[in-house]
Amino acid sequence: KAGVTQTPRYLIKTRGQQVTLSCSPISGHRSVSWYQQTPGQGLQFLFEYFSETQRNKGNFPGRFSGRQFSNSRSEMNVSTLELGDSALYLCASSVAGGTGELFFGEGSRLTVL
Amino acid sequence: AQKVTQAQTEISVVEKEDVTLDCVYETRDTTYYLFWYKQPPSGELVFLIRRNSFDEQNEISGRYSWNFQKSTSSFNFTITASQVVDSAVYFCALSPSGAGSYQLTFGKGTKLSVIP
């Protein structure tokens, strides 16, 4: 059974650009959530999607957005990148959100120059 | 507000020693979930355990065991007879339950180094 797949694994952007990260959950999982990991702030919740609807959002500015497609795949977008957005972005999936185990992908490491 | 504290930033042990990683949490929710994850250098968070706040039974899985004490708001993790492969950063996390979704609050993590 394939795990949570995130693409791209690594990317470099410059300030002001935007970026889109993709996450394919485990087959059968309908809930996808995103987390940002930085050395200073640690792991922080970004948002969670279930059946194409955002159900929860963390304390991040509006530059951070996401969506979920009918096949449960999810994307997150960061616009007008800032140096502080450099981080490992982790996606997690679970069967229905709030139940069962929560599995993470290997993450997308974003560097903003 | 929820908070998870992992007071041990880094721990070093010699292979085959036992080691306990501490986790203390704060929440006003009456029901919640507690998690432990392992993060090896590759970056992926590996699920170790999820515990419902209703269930205070300790759990053992191979060399791993978890001690959940609601009275002290602690959920400690013990590795018995540690091995080099156990070297990683370990995170404790907390999520409210009953809301239909997970929203994890993580501790800062404990970096465990097992020395051969």
mmCIF file of C-alpha atoms in Angstrom:
data_model
loop_
_atom_site.group_PDB
_atom_site.id
_atom_site.type_symbol
_atom_site.label_atom_id
_atom_site.label_comp_id
_atom_site.label_asym_id
_atom_site.label_seq_id
_atom_site.Cartn_x
_atom_site.Cartn_y
_atom_site.Cartn_z
ATOM 1 C CA LYS A 1 0.000 0.000 0.000
ATOM 2 C CA ALA A 2 1.552 3.272 -1.103
ATOM 3 C CA GLY A 3 2.090 5.909 1.543
ATOM 4 C CA VAL A 4 1.432 9.623 1.414
ATOM 5 C CA THR A 5 3.220 11.097 -1.595
ATOM 6 C CA GLN A 6 4.361 14.685 -1.773
ATOM 7 C CA THR A 7 5.789 16.509 -4.748
ATOM 8 C CA PRO A 8 8.113 18.146 -5.341
ATOM 9 C CA ARG A 9 10.481 16.992 -2.624
ATOM 10 C CA TYR A 10 12.766 19.991 -2.932
ATOM 11 C CA LEU A 11 12.364 23.373 -4.507
ATOM 12 C CA ILE A 12 14.000 26.767 -4.465
ATOM 13 C CA LYS A 13 12.111 29.992 -5.042
ATOM 14 C CA THR A 14 12.850 33.681 -4.694
ATOM 15 C CA ARG A 15 11.005 36.245 -2.641
ATOM 16 C CA GLY A 16 7.773 37.403 -4.188
ATOM 17 C CA GLN A 17 7.189 34.253 -6.192
ATOM 18 C CA GLN A 18 4.470 31.759 -5.493
ATOM 19 C CA VAL A 19 4.639 27.998 -5.041
ATOM 20 C CA THR A 20 2.255 25.072 -5.274
ATOM 21 C CA LEU A 21 2.861 21.829 -3.409
ATOM 22 C CA SER A 22 1.008 18.604 -4.051
ATOM 23 C CA CYS A 23 -0.050 15.756 -1.801
ATOM 24 C CA SER A 24 -1.550 12.397 -2.716
ATOM 25 C CA PRO A 25 -3.019 10.670 0.333
ATOM 26 C CA ILE A 26 -3.069 6.977 1.040
ATOM 27 C CA SER A 27 -5.687 5.244 -1.076
ATOM 28 C CA GLY A 28 -9.040 5.369 0.711
ATOM 29 C CA HIS A 29 -8.080 8.281 2.922
ATOM 30 C CA ARG A 30 -10.347 11.288 2.540
ATOM 31 C CA SER A 31 -8.818 13.692 5.014
ATOM 32 C CA VAL A 32 -5.666 15.626 4.197
ATOM 33 C CA SER A 33 -3.938 18.098 6.480
ATOM 34 C CA TRP A 34 -0.844 20.241 6.065
ATOM 35 C CA TYR A 35 1.851 21.227 8.530
ATOM 36 C CA GLN A 36 4.812 23.581 8.362
ATOM 37 C CA GLN A 37 8.041 22.640 10.094
ATOM 38 C CA THR A 38 10.732 25.226 10.804
ATOM 39 C CA PRO A 39 13.670 25.146 13.235
ATOM 40 C CA GLY A 40 12.285 28.099 15.146
ATOM 41 C CA GLN A 41 8.567 27.406 15.340
ATOM 42 C CA GLY A 42 8.615 23.634 15.081
ATOM 43 C CA LEU A 43 5.631 21.839 13.589
ATOM 44 C CA GLN A 44 2.579 23.999 13.061
ATOM 45 C CA PHE A 45 -0.838 23.105 11.686
ATOM 46 C CA LEU A 46 -1.774 24.881 8.464
ATOM 47 C CA PHE A 47 -5.156 23.471 7.415
ATOM 48 C CA GLU A 48 -7.207 20.335 6.989
ATOM 49 C CA TYR A 49 -9.449 19.236 4.136
ATOM 50 C CA PHE A 50 -12.131 16.609 3.965
ATOM 51 C CA SER A 51 -14.322 15.908 0.945
ATOM 52 C CA GLU A 52 -13.013 19.001 -0.825
ATOM 53 C CA THR A 53 -13.926 21.275 2.104
ATOM 54 C CA GLN A 54 -11.554 23.087 4.399
ATOM 55 C CA ARG A 55 -12.614 22.226 7.918
ATOM 56 C CA ASN A 56 -9.890 23.785 9.995
ATOM 57 C CA LYS A 57 -7.241 26.402 9.473
ATOM 58 C CA GLY A 58 -4.265 27.272 11.593
ATOM 59 C CA ASN A 59 -2.931 30.698 12.411
ATOM 60 C CA PHE A 60 -1.278 31.549 9.119
ATOM 61 C CA PRO A 61 -1.751 34.563 6.832
ATOM 62 C CA GLY A 62 -4.009 34.471 3.810
ATOM 63 C CA ARG A 63 -0.996 33.942 1.551
ATOM 64 C CA PHE A 64 -1.275 30.302 2.522
ATOM 65 C CA SER A 65 -4.133 28.522 0.838
ATOM 66 C CA GLY A 66 -5.095 25.049 -0.214
ATOM 67 C CA ARG A 67 -7.635 22.913 -1.907
ATOM 68 C CA GLN A 68 -8.660 19.315 -2.221
ATOM 69 C CA PHE A 69 -9.852 17.550 -5.337
ATOM 70 C CA SER A 70 -12.548 14.937 -5.732
ATOM 71 C CA ASN A 71 -9.922 12.168 -5.719
ATOM 72 C CA SER A 72 -8.731 13.442 -2.281
ATOM 73 C CA ARG A 73 -5.457 14.752 -3.662
ATOM 74 C CA SER A 74 -4.604 18.123 -2.184
ATOM 75 C CA GLU A 75 -2.523 21.127 -3.099
ATOM 76 C CA MET A 76 -1.327 24.010 -1.033
ATOM 77 C CA ASN A 77 -0.240 27.343 -2.405
ATOM 78 C CA VAL A 78 1.894 30.056 -0.906
ATOM 79 C CA SER A 79 1.825 33.394 -2.686
ATOM 80 C CA THR A 80 4.227 36.314 -2.414
ATOM 81 C CA LEU A 81 6.898 34.189 -0.790
ATOM 82 C CA GLU A 82 8.914 35.553 2.099
ATOM 83 C CA LEU A 83 12.239 34.336 3.456
ATOM 84 C CA GLY A 84 10.435 33.065 6.542
ATOM 85 C CA ASP A 85 8.385 30.673 4.437
ATOM 86 C CA SER A 86 11.443 28.468 4.025
ATOM 87 C CA ALA A 87 10.396 25.262 5.699
ATOM 88 C CA LEU A 88 9.555 21.614 5.372
ATOM 89 C CA TYR A 89 5.899 21.300 4.436
ATOM 90 C CA LEU A 90 4.362 18.035 5.542
ATOM 91 C CA CYS A 91 1.127 16.519 4.394
ATOM 92 C CA ALA A 92 -0.800 13.969 6.424
ATOM 93 C CA SER A 93 -3.761 11.771 5.615
ATOM 94 C CA SER A 94 -6.278 9.791 7.586
ATOM 95 C CA VAL A 95 -9.323 7.768 6.701
ATOM 96 C CA ALA A 96 -11.960 10.285 7.685
ATOM 97 C CA GLY A 97 -10.283 12.917 9.775
ATOM 98 C CA GLY A 98 -10.328 12.620 13.533
ATOM 99 C CA THR A 99 -10.363 8.855 13.407
ATOM 100 C CA GLY A 100 -7.726 6.215 12.951
ATOM 101 C CA GLU A 101 -4.071 6.683 12.403
ATOM 102 C CA LEU A 102 -2.621 9.814 10.863
ATOM 103 C CA PHE A 103 0.135 9.192 8.319
ATOM 104 C CA PHE A 104 2.610 11.750 7.081
ATOM 105 C CA GLY A 105 4.502 12.065 3.828
ATOM 106 C CA GLU A 106 8.206 12.847 3.525
ATOM 107 C CA GLY A 107 7.502 16.492 2.943
ATOM 108 C CA SER A 108 8.401 19.202 0.463
ATOM 109 C CA ARG A 109 11.400 21.255 1.462
ATOM 110 C CA LEU A 110 11.005 24.839 0.278
ATOM 111 C CA THR A 111 13.891 27.273 0.272
ATOM 112 C CA VAL A 112 13.140 30.929 -0.373
ATOM 113 C CA LEU A 113 16.088 33.087 -1.460
ATOM 114 C CA ALA B 1 -5.271 26.727 24.005
ATOM 115 C CA GLN B 2 -3.341 23.513 23.752
ATOM 116 C CA LYS B 3 0.291 23.046 24.615
ATOM 117 C CA VAL B 4 2.739 20.170 24.529
ATOM 118 C CA THR B 5 6.033 20.327 26.357
ATOM 119 C CA GLN B 6 8.959 18.035 25.705
ATOM 120 C CA ALA B 7 11.496 19.295 28.188
ATOM 121 C CA GLN B 8 14.320 17.102 26.930
ATOM 122 C CA THR B 9 15.814 18.726 23.861
ATOM 123 C CA GLU B 10 18.513 16.119 23.283
ATOM 124 C CA ILE B 11 19.318 12.778 24.864
ATOM 125 C CA SER B 12 22.289 10.510 24.255
ATOM 126 C CA VAL B 13 22.378 6.922 25.400
ATOM 127 C CA VAL B 14 24.639 3.984 24.796
ATOM 128 C CA GLU B 15 23.167 1.138 22.797
ATOM 129 C CA LYS B 16 21.115 -1.342 24.850
ATOM 130 C CA GLU B 17 20.303 1.216 27.522
ATOM 131 C CA ASP B 18 16.690 2.041 28.263
ATOM 132 C CA VAL B 19 15.535 5.598 27.650
ATOM 133 C CA THR B 20 12.363 7.502 28.528
ATOM 134 C CA LEU B 21 11.150 10.514 26.599
ATOM 135 C CA ASP B 22 8.918 12.838 28.578
ATOM 136 C CA CYS B 23 5.797 14.579 27.335
ATOM 137 C CA VAL B 24 3.546 16.888 29.311
ATOM 138 C CA TYR B 25 0.472 18.458 27.801
ATOM 139 C CA GLU B 26 -2.103 21.113 28.559
ATOM 140 C CA THR B 27 -5.628 21.204 27.215
ATOM 141 C CA ARG B 28 -9.073 22.324 28.257
ATOM 142 C CA ASP B 29 -10.741 19.718 26.110
ATOM 143 C CA THR B 30 -12.400 16.878 27.969
ATOM 144 C CA THR B 31 -11.625 14.435 25.192
ATOM 145 C CA TYR B 32 -8.500 14.426 23.118
ATOM 146 C CA TYR B 33 -5.931 12.288 21.370
ATOM 147 C CA LEU B 34 -2.257 11.955 22.124
ATOM 148 C CA PHE B 35 0.295 10.877 19.551
ATOM 149 C CA TRP B 36 3.949 9.991 19.302
ATOM 150 C CA TYR B 37 5.851 10.306 16.040
ATOM 151 C CA LYS B 38 9.425 9.497 15.057
ATOM 152 C CA GLN B 39 11.240 11.669 12.531
ATOM 153 C CA PRO B 40 14.370 10.107 11.059
ATOM 154 C CA PRO B 41 16.783 12.233 8.995
ATOM 155 C CA SER B 42 14.723 11.558 5.861
ATOM 156 C CA GLY B 43 12.090 13.906 7.264
ATOM 157 C CA GLU B 44 9.004 11.720 7.211
ATOM 158 C CA LEU B 45 7.048 11.579 10.446
ATOM 159 C CA VAL B 46 6.545 7.934 11.329
ATOM 160 C CA PHE B 47 3.418 7.163 13.323
ATOM 161 C CA LEU B 48 4.107 5.288 16.552
ATOM 162 C CA ILE B 49 0.937 5.489 18.625
ATOM 163 C CA ARG B 50 -2.389 7.255 19.060
ATOM 164 C CA ARG B 51 -4.054 7.202 22.458
ATOM 165 C CA ASN B 52 -7.567 8.356 23.314
ATOM 166 C CA SER B 53 -7.897 10.329 26.529
ATOM 167 C CA PHE B 54 -10.463 7.800 27.723
ATOM 168 C CA ASP B 55 -7.932 5.023 27.619
ATOM 169 C CA GLU B 56 -5.347 5.246 30.371
ATOM 170 C CA GLN B 57 -4.029 1.748 29.956
ATOM 171 C CA ASN B 58 -0.336 1.579 29.321
ATOM 172 C CA GLU B 59 0.694 0.038 26.046
ATOM 173 C CA ILE B 60 3.653 -2.032 24.981
ATOM 174 C CA SER B 61 4.703 -2.712 21.430
ATOM 175 C CA GLY B 62 7.927 -4.650 21.168
ATOM 176 C CA ARG B 63 10.686 -2.512 22.668
ATOM 177 C CA TYR B 64 8.381 0.498 22.906
ATOM 178 C CA SER B 65 6.057 1.296 25.781
ATOM 179 C CA TRP B 66 3.912 4.256 26.682
ATOM 180 C CA ASN B 67 2.800 5.475 30.102
ATOM 181 C CA PHE B 68 -0.283 7.693 30.005
ATOM 182 C CA GLN B 69 -1.175 9.433 33.273
ATOM 183 C CA LYS B 70 -4.111 11.766 32.986
ATOM 184 C CA SER B 71 -3.694 12.963 36.570
ATOM 185 C CA THR B 72 -0.321 14.480 35.726
ATOM 186 C CA SER B 73 -1.107 15.241 32.067
ATOM 187 C CA SER B 74 1.819 13.153 30.923
ATOM 188 C CA PHE B 75 2.300 10.680 28.115
ATOM 189 C CA ASN B 76 5.825 9.315 28.387
ATOM 190 C CA PHE B 77 7.532 7.025 25.911
ATOM 191 C CA THR B 78 10.120 4.407 26.852
ATOM 192 C CA ILE B 79 12.436 2.534 24.520
ATOM 193 C CA THR B 80 13.877 -0.594 26.043
ATOM 194 C CA ALA B 81 17.284 -1.897 24.966
ATOM 195 C CA SER B 82 17.839 1.010 22.579
ATOM 196 C CA GLN B 83 19.406 0.451 19.179
ATOM 197 C CA VAL B 84 21.273 2.721 16.797
ATOM 198 C CA VAL B 85 18.250 2.679 14.474
ATOM 199 C CA ASP B 86 16.255 4.388 17.208
ATOM 200 C CA SER B 87 18.291 7.553 16.662
ATOM 201 C CA ALA B 88 15.814 10.193 15.504
ATOM 202 C CA VAL B 89 13.764 13.129 16.678
ATOM 203 C CA TYR B 90 10.653 12.087 18.562
ATOM 204 C CA PHE B 91 7.566 14.263 18.736
ATOM 205 C CA CYS B 92 4.655 14.133 21.105
ATOM 206 C CA ALA B 93 1.418 15.696 19.839
ATOM 207 C CA LEU B 94 -2.078 16.497 21.047
ATOM 208 C CA SER B 95 -5.344 16.889 19.144
ATOM 209 C CA PRO B 96 -8.878 17.570 20.271
ATOM 210 C CA SER B 97 -11.305 14.786 19.514
ATOM 211 C CA GLY B 98 -14.958 14.916 18.607
ATOM 212 C CA ALA B 99 -14.474 17.739 16.133
ATOM 213 C CA GLY B 100 -14.322 15.368 13.201
ATOM 214 C CA SER B 101 -10.793 16.245 12.279
ATOM 215 C CA TYR B 102 -7.289 16.182 13.628
ATOM 216 C CA GLN B 103 -5.520 19.412 14.440
ATOM 217 C CA LEU B 104 -2.263 18.410 16.054
ATOM 218 C CA THR B 105 -0.285 20.581 18.429
ATOM 219 C CA PHE B 106 3.259 19.277 18.528
ATOM 220 C CA GLY B 107 5.953 19.533 21.134
ATOM 221 C CA LYS B 108 9.361 20.810 20.088
ATOM 222 C CA GLY B 109 10.706 17.284 19.860
ATOM 223 C CA THR B 110 13.433 15.306 21.590
ATOM 224 C CA LYS B 111 16.493 14.338 19.589
ATOM 225 C CA LEU B 112 17.635 10.890 20.610
ATOM 226 C CA SER B 113 21.122 9.711 19.754
ATOM 227 C CA VAL B 114 21.968 6.086 20.401
ATOM 228 C CA ILE B 115 25.692 5.536 20.486
ATOM 229 C CA PRO B 116 27.046 2.124 19.480
#
